[in-house]
CSV table of C-alpha atoms and ligand atoms in Angstrom, one decimal:
chain,number,residue,atom,x,y,z
V,1,MET,CA,1.6,-6.6,-18.9
V,2,GLN,CA,-1.6,-5.1,-17.3
V,3,LEU,CA,-2.3,-6.6,-14.0
V,4,PRO,CA,-5.9,-7.3,-12.6
V,5,GLU,CA,-7.5,-4.1,-11.3
V,6,HIS,CA,-8.6,-5.2,-7.9
V,7,GLY,CA,-7.2,-7.1,-5.0
V,8,ALA,CA,-9.1,-10.1,-3.7
V,9,ASN,CA,-8.9,-12.3,-6.8
V,10,PRO,CA,-5.5,-14.0,-6.4
V,11,ARG,CA,-6.3,-16.8,-8.9
V,12,HIS,CA,-6.7,-14.2,-11.6
V,13,VAL,CA,-3.3,-12.7,-10.8
V,14,TYR,CA,-1.7,-16.2,-11.3
V,15,GLU,CA,-3.6,-16.7,-14.6
V,16,LYS,CA,-2.4,-13.3,-15.9
V,17,PHE,CA,1.2,-14.2,-15.2
V,18,GLY,CA,0.7,-17.7,-16.7
V,19,MET,CA,1.9,-19.1,-13.4
V,20,GLU,CA,0.5,-22.1,-11.7
V,21,ALA,CA,-1.0,-21.0,-8.4
V,22,PRO,CA,0.7,-22.7,-5.4
V,23,ALA,CA,-1.4,-25.0,-3.3
V,24,GLU,CA,-1.2,-22.6,-0.4
V,25,ILE,CA,-1.8,-18.9,-1.0
V,26,ASN,CA,-1.5,-16.2,1.6
V,27,ASP,CA,-3.6,-13.3,0.2
V,28,PHE,CA,-2.6,-9.9,1.6
V,29,SER,CA,-4.1,-8.1,-1.4
V,30,GLU,CA,-7.6,-8.0,0.1
V,31,ASN,CA,-8.5,-6.1,3.3
V,32,CYS,CA,-11.2,-8.0,5.1
V,33,ASN,CA,-11.1,-8.7,8.8
V,34,PRO,CA,-9.0,-11.9,9.2
V,35,ALA,CA,-11.1,-13.0,12.1
V,36,GLY,CA,-13.8,-14.1,9.6
V,37,PRO,CA,-17.5,-13.4,10.0
V,38,PRO,CA,-18.8,-13.0,13.6
V,39,ARG,CA,-19.8,-16.2,15.4
V,40,ALA,CA,-23.4,-14.9,15.5
V,41,VAL,CA,-23.5,-15.2,11.7
V,42,PHE,CA,-22.7,-18.9,11.8
V,43,GLU,CA,-25.4,-19.4,14.5
V,44,LEU,CA,-27.9,-17.6,12.4
V,45,TRP,CA,-27.0,-19.4,9.2
V,46,PRO,CA,-29.2,-22.6,9.6
V,47,LYS,CA,-32.2,-20.4,10.2
V,48,LEU,CA,-31.7,-18.4,7.0
V,49,ILE,CA,-32.8,-21.4,4.9
V,50,SER,CA,-36.4,-20.7,5.9
V,51,ARG,CA,-36.2,-17.3,4.2
V,52,LEU,CA,-35.4,-18.7,0.8
V,53,ASN,CA,-39.1,-19.0,-0.1
V,54,ALA,CA,-40.0,-15.5,0.9
V,55,TYR,CA,-39.4,-12.2,-0.9
V,56,PRO,CA,-37.1,-10.0,1.1
V,57,ASP,CA,-38.3,-6.7,2.7
V,58,PRO,CA,-38.1,-4.1,-0.1
V,59,SER,CA,-36.1,-1.6,2.0
V,60,GLY,CA,-33.6,-4.1,3.3
V,61,GLU,CA,-35.1,-4.6,6.8
V,62,PRO,CA,-34.1,-5.6,9.5
V,63,PHE,CA,-30.7,-4.3,8.3
V,64,LEU,CA,-32.0,-0.8,7.5
V,65,SER,CA,-33.3,-0.1,11.0
V,66,GLY,CA,-30.2,-1.8,12.4
V,67,ALA,CA,-27.9,0.6,10.6
V,68,ALA,CA,-30.1,3.6,11.7
V,69,ASN,CA,-30.1,2.5,15.3
V,70,TYR,CA,-26.3,1.8,15.2
V,71,HIS,CA,-25.7,5.5,14.2
V,72,GLY,CA,-28.6,7.0,16.1
V,73,ILE,CA,-30.2,8.5,13.0
V,74,PRO,CA,-33.6,8.2,11.4
V,75,VAL,CA,-34.4,5.3,9.0
V,76,SER,CA,-35.3,7.9,6.4
V,77,SER,CA,-31.6,9.0,6.2
V,78,VAL,CA,-30.4,5.5,5.3
V,79,ILE,CA,-30.5,3.4,2.1
V,80,ALA,CA,-29.3,-0.3,2.0
V,81,GLY,CA,-27.4,-1.5,-1.0
V,82,ASN,CA,-26.1,-4.7,-2.6
V,83,GLY,CA,-22.6,-3.8,-1.4
V,84,ALA,CA,-21.2,-0.3,-1.4
V,85,ALA,CA,-20.4,-1.1,-5.1
V,86,GLU,CA,-24.1,-0.9,-6.0
V,87,LEU,CA,-24.5,2.4,-4.1
V,88,PHE,CA,-21.6,3.9,-6.0
V,89,SER,CA,-23.2,3.1,-9.3
V,90,LEU,CA,-26.6,4.5,-8.1
V,91,ILE,CA,-24.9,7.7,-6.7
V,92,ALA,CA,-23.0,8.3,-10.0
V,93,GLU,CA,-26.4,8.6,-11.8
V,94,ARG,CA,-26.9,11.9,-9.9
V,95,TYR,CA,-24.0,13.4,-11.8
V,96,ARG,CA,-24.8,12.1,-15.3
V,97,GLY,CA,-23.2,14.3,-17.9
V,98,LYS,CA,-21.7,16.6,-15.2
V,99,GLN,CA,-18.2,17.0,-13.7
V,100,ALA,CA,-16.7,15.2,-10.7
V,101,ILE,CA,-13.5,15.6,-8.8
V,102,VAL,CA,-11.6,12.4,-7.9
V,103,VAL,CA,-8.6,12.6,-5.6
V,104,HIS,CA,-5.9,10.0,-6.4
V,105,PRO,CA,-4.4,7.6,-5.6
V,106,THR,CA,-7.8,6.1,-4.6
V,107,PHE,CA,-10.4,3.3,-5.1
V,108,SER,CA,-10.9,2.7,-8.9
V,109,GLU,CA,-14.7,2.3,-8.7
V,110,TYR,CA,-15.4,6.0,-8.3
V,111,GLU,CA,-14.1,6.7,-11.8
V,112,ALA,CA,-15.5,3.5,-13.2
V,113,THR,CA,-19.0,4.2,-12.0
V,114,LEU,CA,-18.9,7.9,-12.9
V,115,GLN,CA,-17.5,7.3,-16.4
V,116,ALA,CA,-20.3,4.7,-17.1
V,117,LYS,CA,-22.7,7.7,-16.6
V,118,GLY,CA,-20.8,10.0,-18.9
V,119,VAL,CA,-19.4,12.1,-16.0
V,120,GLU,CA,-16.3,14.1,-16.9
V,121,ILE,CA,-13.6,13.6,-14.3
V,122,THR,CA,-11.2,16.2,-12.9
V,123,ARG,CA,-8.3,14.3,-11.4
V,124,ILE,CA,-6.3,15.7,-8.5
V,125,VAL,CA,-3.3,13.7,-7.5
V,126,ALA,CA,-2.0,13.8,-3.9
V,127,SER,CA,1.8,14.3,-3.9
V,128,GLU,CA,4.1,11.5,-2.9
V,129,GLU,CA,6.5,14.0,-1.4
V,130,ASP,CA,3.7,15.2,0.9
V,131,GLY,CA,3.1,11.7,2.0
V,132,PHE,CA,-0.2,11.5,-0.1
V,133,LYS,CA,-1.9,13.9,2.3
V,134,LEU,CA,-5.2,15.3,1.1
V,135,PRO,CA,-4.3,18.3,-1.2
V,136,VAL,CA,-6.9,20.6,0.4
V,137,GLU,CA,-5.9,23.8,-1.3
V,138,THR,CA,-6.0,22.3,-4.8
V,139,ILE,CA,-9.4,20.7,-4.0
V,140,LEU,CA,-10.8,24.0,-2.7
V,141,ASN,CA,-9.6,25.8,-5.8
V,142,SER,CA,-11.2,23.2,-8.2
V,143,LEU,CA,-14.6,22.9,-6.5
V,144,SER,CA,-16.3,25.6,-8.5
V,145,SER,CA,-16.1,23.6,-11.8
V,146,ALA,CA,-17.6,20.4,-10.3
V,147,SER,CA,-20.9,18.9,-9.3
V,148,VAL,CA,-19.4,16.5,-6.8
V,149,VAL,CA,-16.1,15.6,-5.1
V,150,TYR,CA,-15.4,12.0,-4.0
V,151,LEU,CA,-13.2,11.5,-0.9
V,152,CYS,CA,-12.2,8.2,0.5
V,153,THR,CA,-11.9,8.5,4.4
V,154,PRO,CA,-9.7,6.6,5.3
V,155,ASN,CA,-8.3,6.5,1.8
V,156,ASN,CA,-7.7,3.2,-0.1
V,157,PRO,CA,-4.7,2.5,-0.8
V,158,THR,CA,-2.9,4.8,1.6
V,159,GLY,CA,-5.0,4.2,4.7
V,160,ILE,CA,-4.7,8.0,5.5
V,161,LEU,CA,-7.6,9.5,7.4
V,162,PRO,CA,-8.1,13.1,6.3
V,163,GLU,CA,-8.1,15.7,9.1
V,164,ARG,CA,-11.6,16.6,10.3
V,165,ALA,CA,-10.8,20.4,9.8
V,166,ASP,CA,-9.7,19.7,6.2
V,167,LEU,CA,-12.9,17.7,5.5
V,168,LEU,CA,-15.0,20.5,7.0
V,169,SER,CA,-13.4,23.2,5.0
V,170,ILE,CA,-14.0,21.2,1.8
V,171,ILE,CA,-17.6,20.4,2.8
V,172,HIS,CA,-18.4,24.1,3.8
V,173,LYS,CA,-17.0,25.5,0.5
V,174,ALA,CA,-18.7,22.8,-1.5
V,175,GLY,CA,-22.0,23.6,0.2
V,176,GLU,CA,-21.6,27.3,-0.6
V,177,ILE,CA,-21.2,26.7,-4.3
V,178,GLY,CA,-23.7,23.8,-4.8
V,179,CYS,CA,-21.2,21.0,-5.2
V,180,GLU,CA,-22.0,17.7,-3.5
V,181,VAL,CA,-19.5,15.6,-1.4
V,182,VAL,CA,-19.4,11.8,-1.4
V,183,LEU,CA,-17.5,10.4,1.5
V,184,ASP,CA,-16.5,6.7,1.3
V,185,GLU,CA,-16.1,5.4,4.8
V,186,ALA,CA,-15.7,1.7,3.8
V,187,PHE,CA,-12.7,1.2,6.2
V,188,ILE,CA,-13.6,3.6,9.0
V,189,ASP,CA,-14.9,0.8,11.2
V,190,PHE,CA,-11.2,-0.2,11.7
V,191,ILE,CA,-10.4,3.2,13.2
V,192,ASP,CA,-13.2,4.5,15.4
V,193,GLU,CA,-16.9,5.4,14.9
V,194,SER,CA,-16.2,8.8,16.4
V,195,LYS,CA,-14.2,9.6,13.2
V,196,SER,CA,-17.2,9.0,11.0
V,197,PHE,CA,-19.0,12.0,9.5
V,198,ILE,CA,-22.4,10.3,9.8
V,199,ALA,CA,-23.4,12.1,13.1
V,200,GLN,CA,-22.9,15.5,11.2
V,201,VAL,CA,-24.7,14.6,8.0
V,202,LYS,CA,-28.0,16.1,9.1
V,203,ASP,CA,-26.4,19.6,9.0
V,204,PHE,CA,-25.1,19.1,5.4
V,205,PRO,CA,-27.7,18.1,2.9
V,206,HIS,CA,-25.1,18.0,0.1
V,207,VAL,CA,-23.0,15.2,1.7
V,208,ILE,CA,-23.6,11.5,1.0
V,209,ILE,CA,-21.7,8.9,3.1
V,210,VAL,CA,-21.2,5.4,1.8
V,211,ARG,CA,-20.4,2.5,4.2
V,212,SER,CA,-19.6,-1.2,3.4
V,213,MET,CA,-20.3,-4.2,5.6
V,214,THR,CA,-17.8,-6.2,3.6
V,215,LYS,CA,-14.5,-5.3,5.4
V,216,MET,CA,-15.1,-5.2,9.1
V,217,TYR,CA,-17.5,-8.2,9.1
V,218,ALA,CA,-15.6,-10.3,6.5
V,219,ILE,CA,-18.7,-10.9,4.4
V,220,PRO,CA,-17.7,-9.9,0.8
V,221,GLY,CA,-19.7,-12.8,-0.7
V,222,ILE,CA,-23.1,-11.6,0.8
V,223,ARG,CA,-22.9,-8.1,-0.7
V,224,LEU,CA,-24.1,-5.5,1.8
V,225,GLY,CA,-23.5,-1.8,2.3
V,226,TYR,CA,-25.5,1.4,3.1
V,227,ALA,CA,-25.4,5.1,2.5
V,228,VAL,CA,-26.5,7.9,4.7
V,229,ALA,CA,-27.7,11.3,3.6
V,230,HIS,CA,-30.5,13.9,3.9
V,231,PRO,CA,-33.9,12.1,3.6
V,232,ASP,CA,-34.7,14.0,0.3
V,233,VAL,CA,-31.5,12.6,-1.2
V,234,ILE,CA,-32.2,9.1,0.1
V,235,ALA,CA,-35.8,9.2,-1.2
V,236,LYS,CA,-34.5,10.1,-4.7
V,237,LEU,CA,-31.8,7.4,-4.6
V,238,LYS,CA,-34.4,4.8,-3.4
V,239,SER,CA,-36.7,5.7,-6.3
V,240,GLN,CA,-33.9,4.6,-8.7
V,241,LEU,CA,-33.0,1.3,-7.1
V,242,PRO,CA,-34.2,-2.0,-8.5
V,243,HIS,CA,-36.8,-3.6,-6.2
V,244,TRP,CA,-35.5,-6.1,-3.6
V,245,ASN,CA,-31.9,-5.1,-4.2
V,246,VAL,CA,-30.8,-6.5,-0.9
V,247,ASN,CA,-31.5,-10.2,-0.4
V,248,GLY,CA,-33.2,-11.4,2.7
V,249,MET,CA,-30.3,-13.4,4.0
V,250,ALA,CA,-27.9,-10.4,3.6
V,251,ALA,CA,-30.4,-8.2,5.5
V,252,ALA,CA,-30.7,-10.6,8.4
V,253,ILE,CA,-26.9,-11.1,8.6
V,254,GLY,CA,-26.2,-7.4,8.4
V,255,ALA,CA,-28.5,-6.7,11.4
V,256,VAL,CA,-26.8,-9.3,13.5
V,257,CYS,CA,-23.3,-8.0,12.5
V,258,LEU,CA,-24.1,-4.5,13.7
V,259,ASP,CA,-24.7,-5.8,17.2
V,260,GLN,CA,-21.1,-7.2,17.5
V,261,GLU,CA,-19.4,-4.6,19.7
V,262,ALA,CA,-16.8,-6.9,21.2
V,263,TYR,CA,-15.9,-8.3,17.8
V,264,ARG,CA,-15.3,-4.8,16.4
V,265,ILE,CA,-13.1,-3.8,19.4
V,266,ALA,CA,-11.0,-6.9,18.9
V,267,ALA,CA,-10.7,-6.2,15.1
V,268,ILE,CA,-9.6,-2.6,15.7
V,269,GLY,CA,-7.0,-3.7,18.3
V,270,HIS,CA,-5.6,-6.4,16.0
V,271,ALA,CA,-5.4,-4.1,13.0
V,272,ASN,CA,-3.6,-1.4,15.0
V,273,GLU,CA,-1.1,-3.8,16.5
V,274,GLU,CA,-0.3,-5.5,13.2
V,275,ARG,CA,-0.1,-2.3,11.2
V,276,LYS,CA,2.3,-0.7,13.7
V,277,LYS,CA,4.5,-3.9,13.7
V,278,MET,CA,4.6,-4.0,9.9
V,279,THR,CA,5.2,-0.3,9.6
V,280,GLU,CA,8.2,-0.5,11.9
V,281,PHE,CA,9.5,-3.6,10.1
V,282,LEU,CA,9.3,-2.0,6.6
V,283,LYS,CA,10.8,1.3,7.8
V,284,HIS,CA,13.7,-0.7,9.3
V,285,HIS,CA,14.3,-2.1,5.8
V,286,GLY,CA,14.4,1.4,4.3
V,287,CYS,CA,10.9,1.5,2.8
V,288,THR,CA,8.7,4.5,2.8
V,289,VAL,CA,5.4,3.6,4.4
V,290,THR,CA,2.1,5.5,4.2
V,291,ASP,CA,0.7,7.0,7.4
V,292,SER,CA,-2.2,4.6,7.6
V,293,GLU,CA,-4.7,4.5,10.5
V,294,THR,CA,-6.6,1.5,9.2
V,295,ASN,CA,-6.2,-2.2,8.5
V,296,PHE,CA,-3.9,-1.9,5.5
V,297,LEU,CA,-0.9,0.1,4.5
V,298,SER,CA,1.1,0.8,1.4
V,299,PHE,CA,4.9,0.8,1.2
V,300,LYS,CA,7.6,1.6,-1.4
V,301,PRO,CA,10.3,-1.0,-1.7
V,302,PRO,CA,13.4,-0.6,-3.9
V,303,ASN,CA,11.8,-2.6,-6.8
V,304,ALA,CA,8.1,-3.1,-6.4
V,305,ARG,CA,7.4,-5.1,-9.5
V,306,LYS,CA,10.2,-7.6,-8.7
V,307,LEU,CA,9.1,-7.9,-5.1
V,308,TYR,CA,5.5,-8.5,-6.2
V,309,THR,CA,6.4,-11.2,-8.6
V,310,ASP,CA,9.0,-12.9,-6.4
V,311,MET,CA,6.4,-13.0,-3.6
V,312,LEU,CA,3.8,-14.4,-6.0
V,313,LYS,CA,6.1,-17.3,-6.8
V,314,GLN,CA,6.1,-18.2,-3.1
V,315,GLY,CA,2.3,-18.0,-2.7
V,316,ILE,CA,2.3,-14.5,-1.1
V,317,VAL,CA,-0.1,-12.2,-2.9
V,318,LEU,CA,0.4,-8.4,-2.3
V,319,ARG,CA,-1.7,-5.7,-4.0
V,320,HIS,CA,0.2,-3.9,-6.7
V,321,SER,CA,-0.4,-0.2,-7.3
V,322,GLU,CA,-0.1,-0.1,-11.1
V,323,ASN,CA,-3.6,1.3,-11.5
V,324,PHE,CA,-3.4,3.7,-8.5
V,325,ARG,CA,-2.6,7.1,-10.1
V,326,GLY,CA,0.2,8.8,-8.2
V,327,MET,CA,1.7,5.5,-7.0
V,328,ASP,CA,2.1,4.1,-10.6
V,329,GLY,CA,3.3,0.7,-9.5
V,330,HIS,CA,6.0,1.9,-7.1
V,331,TYR,CA,4.1,1.0,-4.0
V,332,LEU,CA,2.6,-2.3,-2.7
V,333,ARG,CA,-0.4,-2.6,-0.4
V,334,ILE,CA,-0.6,-5.1,2.5
V,335,GLY,CA,-3.9,-6.0,4.3
V,336,MET,CA,-3.5,-7.0,7.9
V,337,LYS,CA,-4.1,-10.7,8.4
V,338,SER,CA,-3.7,-13.1,11.3
V,339,SER,CA,-0.6,-12.6,13.5
V,340,GLU,CA,0.8,-15.9,12.1
V,341,GLU,CA,0.3,-14.8,8.5
V,342,MET,CA,1.9,-11.4,9.2
V,343,GLU,CA,4.9,-13.2,10.8
V,344,LYS,CA,5.2,-15.4,7.8
V,345,LEU,CA,5.2,-12.4,5.5
V,346,ARG,CA,7.9,-10.6,7.5
V,347,GLY,CA,10.0,-13.8,7.2
V,348,LYS,CA,9.6,-13.9,3.4
V,349,LEU,CA,10.3,-10.1,3.1
V,350,THR,CA,13.4,-10.3,5.3
V,351,GLU,CA,14.8,-13.0,3.0
V,352,TRP,CA,14.0,-10.9,0.0
V,353,PHE,CA,15.5,-7.7,1.3
V,354,GLU,CA,18.7,-9.6,2.3
V,355,ASN,CA,19.0,-11.2,-1.1
V,356,GLU,CA,18.5,-7.9,-2.9
V,357,ARG,CA,21.2,-6.3,-0.7
V,358,PHE,CA,23.5,-9.2,-1.7
V,359,LEU,CA,22.8,-8.7,-5.4
V,360,GLU,CA,23.6,-4.9,-5.2
Q,1,PLP,C1,-12.6,2.1,-0.5
Q,1,PLP,C2,-13.6,1.0,-0.9
Q,1,PLP,N1,-14.9,1.4,-0.9
Q,1,PLP,C3,-15.9,0.5,-1.2
Q,1,PLP,C4,-15.5,-0.8,-1.6
Q,1,PLP,C5,-16.6,-1.7,-2.0
Q,1,PLP,O1,-17.2,-2.4,-0.9
Q,1,PLP,P1,-18.4,-3.4,-1.1
Q,1,PLP,O2,-17.8,-4.8,-1.0
Q,1,PLP,O3,-19.3,-3.1,0.0
Q,1,PLP,O4,-19.0,-3.3,-2.4
Q,1,PLP,C6,-14.2,-1.2,-1.6
Q,1,PLP,C7,-13.9,-2.6,-2.0
Q,1,PLP,O5,-12.7,-3.0,-2.1
Q,1,PLP,C8,-13.2,-0.3,-1.2
Q,1,PLP,O6,-11.9,-0.6,-1.2
């Protein structure tokens, strides 16, 4: 049976299995900040009603300037999108009918948006034996055939952050041969802004960086993201966007979110603490765990499909890896939730591991 492609839709998973969803579901398959949206968003909310009868700013202000200020870059280097998802679709248009390199296992939307534009995909699969580390040499050797390479930093579903030196060697070689590089930094907020490539993008006109507001600020429903690139690239992308692509409420919420320094620091601390605890727990039970630096991790239990379905029955939704090439269903991904939820998950997993051992 083919499982739903994305996390974050637990009811669809139960439907697919023909199971009745339990009244209480703990969803570890999605990776948003468990703290929920910043308090400032709730304070702003009642005021947003007055914006309903006005068209939004066509460039996504005040969010656009907020993002530029946040990174200390010119507004001309930024484009706002209806989620990173819209920007991926827009960016894929640049490569219509050409060739792209996608490094797996990774986020499925790169291929989905590229294939919709007739792009031919060269797939490179990071090796499990090598801990899914970025296969730099293979990428360097393949660049000459491609118009673009997509890299997810940190990568979804492994959580691995590529080494800066590795990224730079790919970016330099790509620049020399006229290949563009798309970096997806949707989860970099949970690591450290200093790890972002945005500060360097001015030196590399062939690099496009995509950011999402969804994950850190827990606002998947509002749809907001942005991309950073050379002003000429941004101008071209803007010319292809539908007018008013970012709604006025989203633009106001996004600007407020970017001011929330203390909220971000707390989220990074929580993600680190819970990821380390969960990693240790899973390794103690004999699982291989990806070397994640962000707010999710993937692990390989003895029988992933069984663990996945056994947990579903108990209202625990993990993310399967059946559509992640290179993991092929053998891994499960866990998003870091509240400490209480993580404790509950460890309790359920302990019971499962003990029961499996008993059945051996
Ligand atoms: C790696 C990665 N990039 C981008 C996105 C899309 O983000 P958005 O909600 O801003 O469209 C996701 C969503 O799951 C993701 O996992």
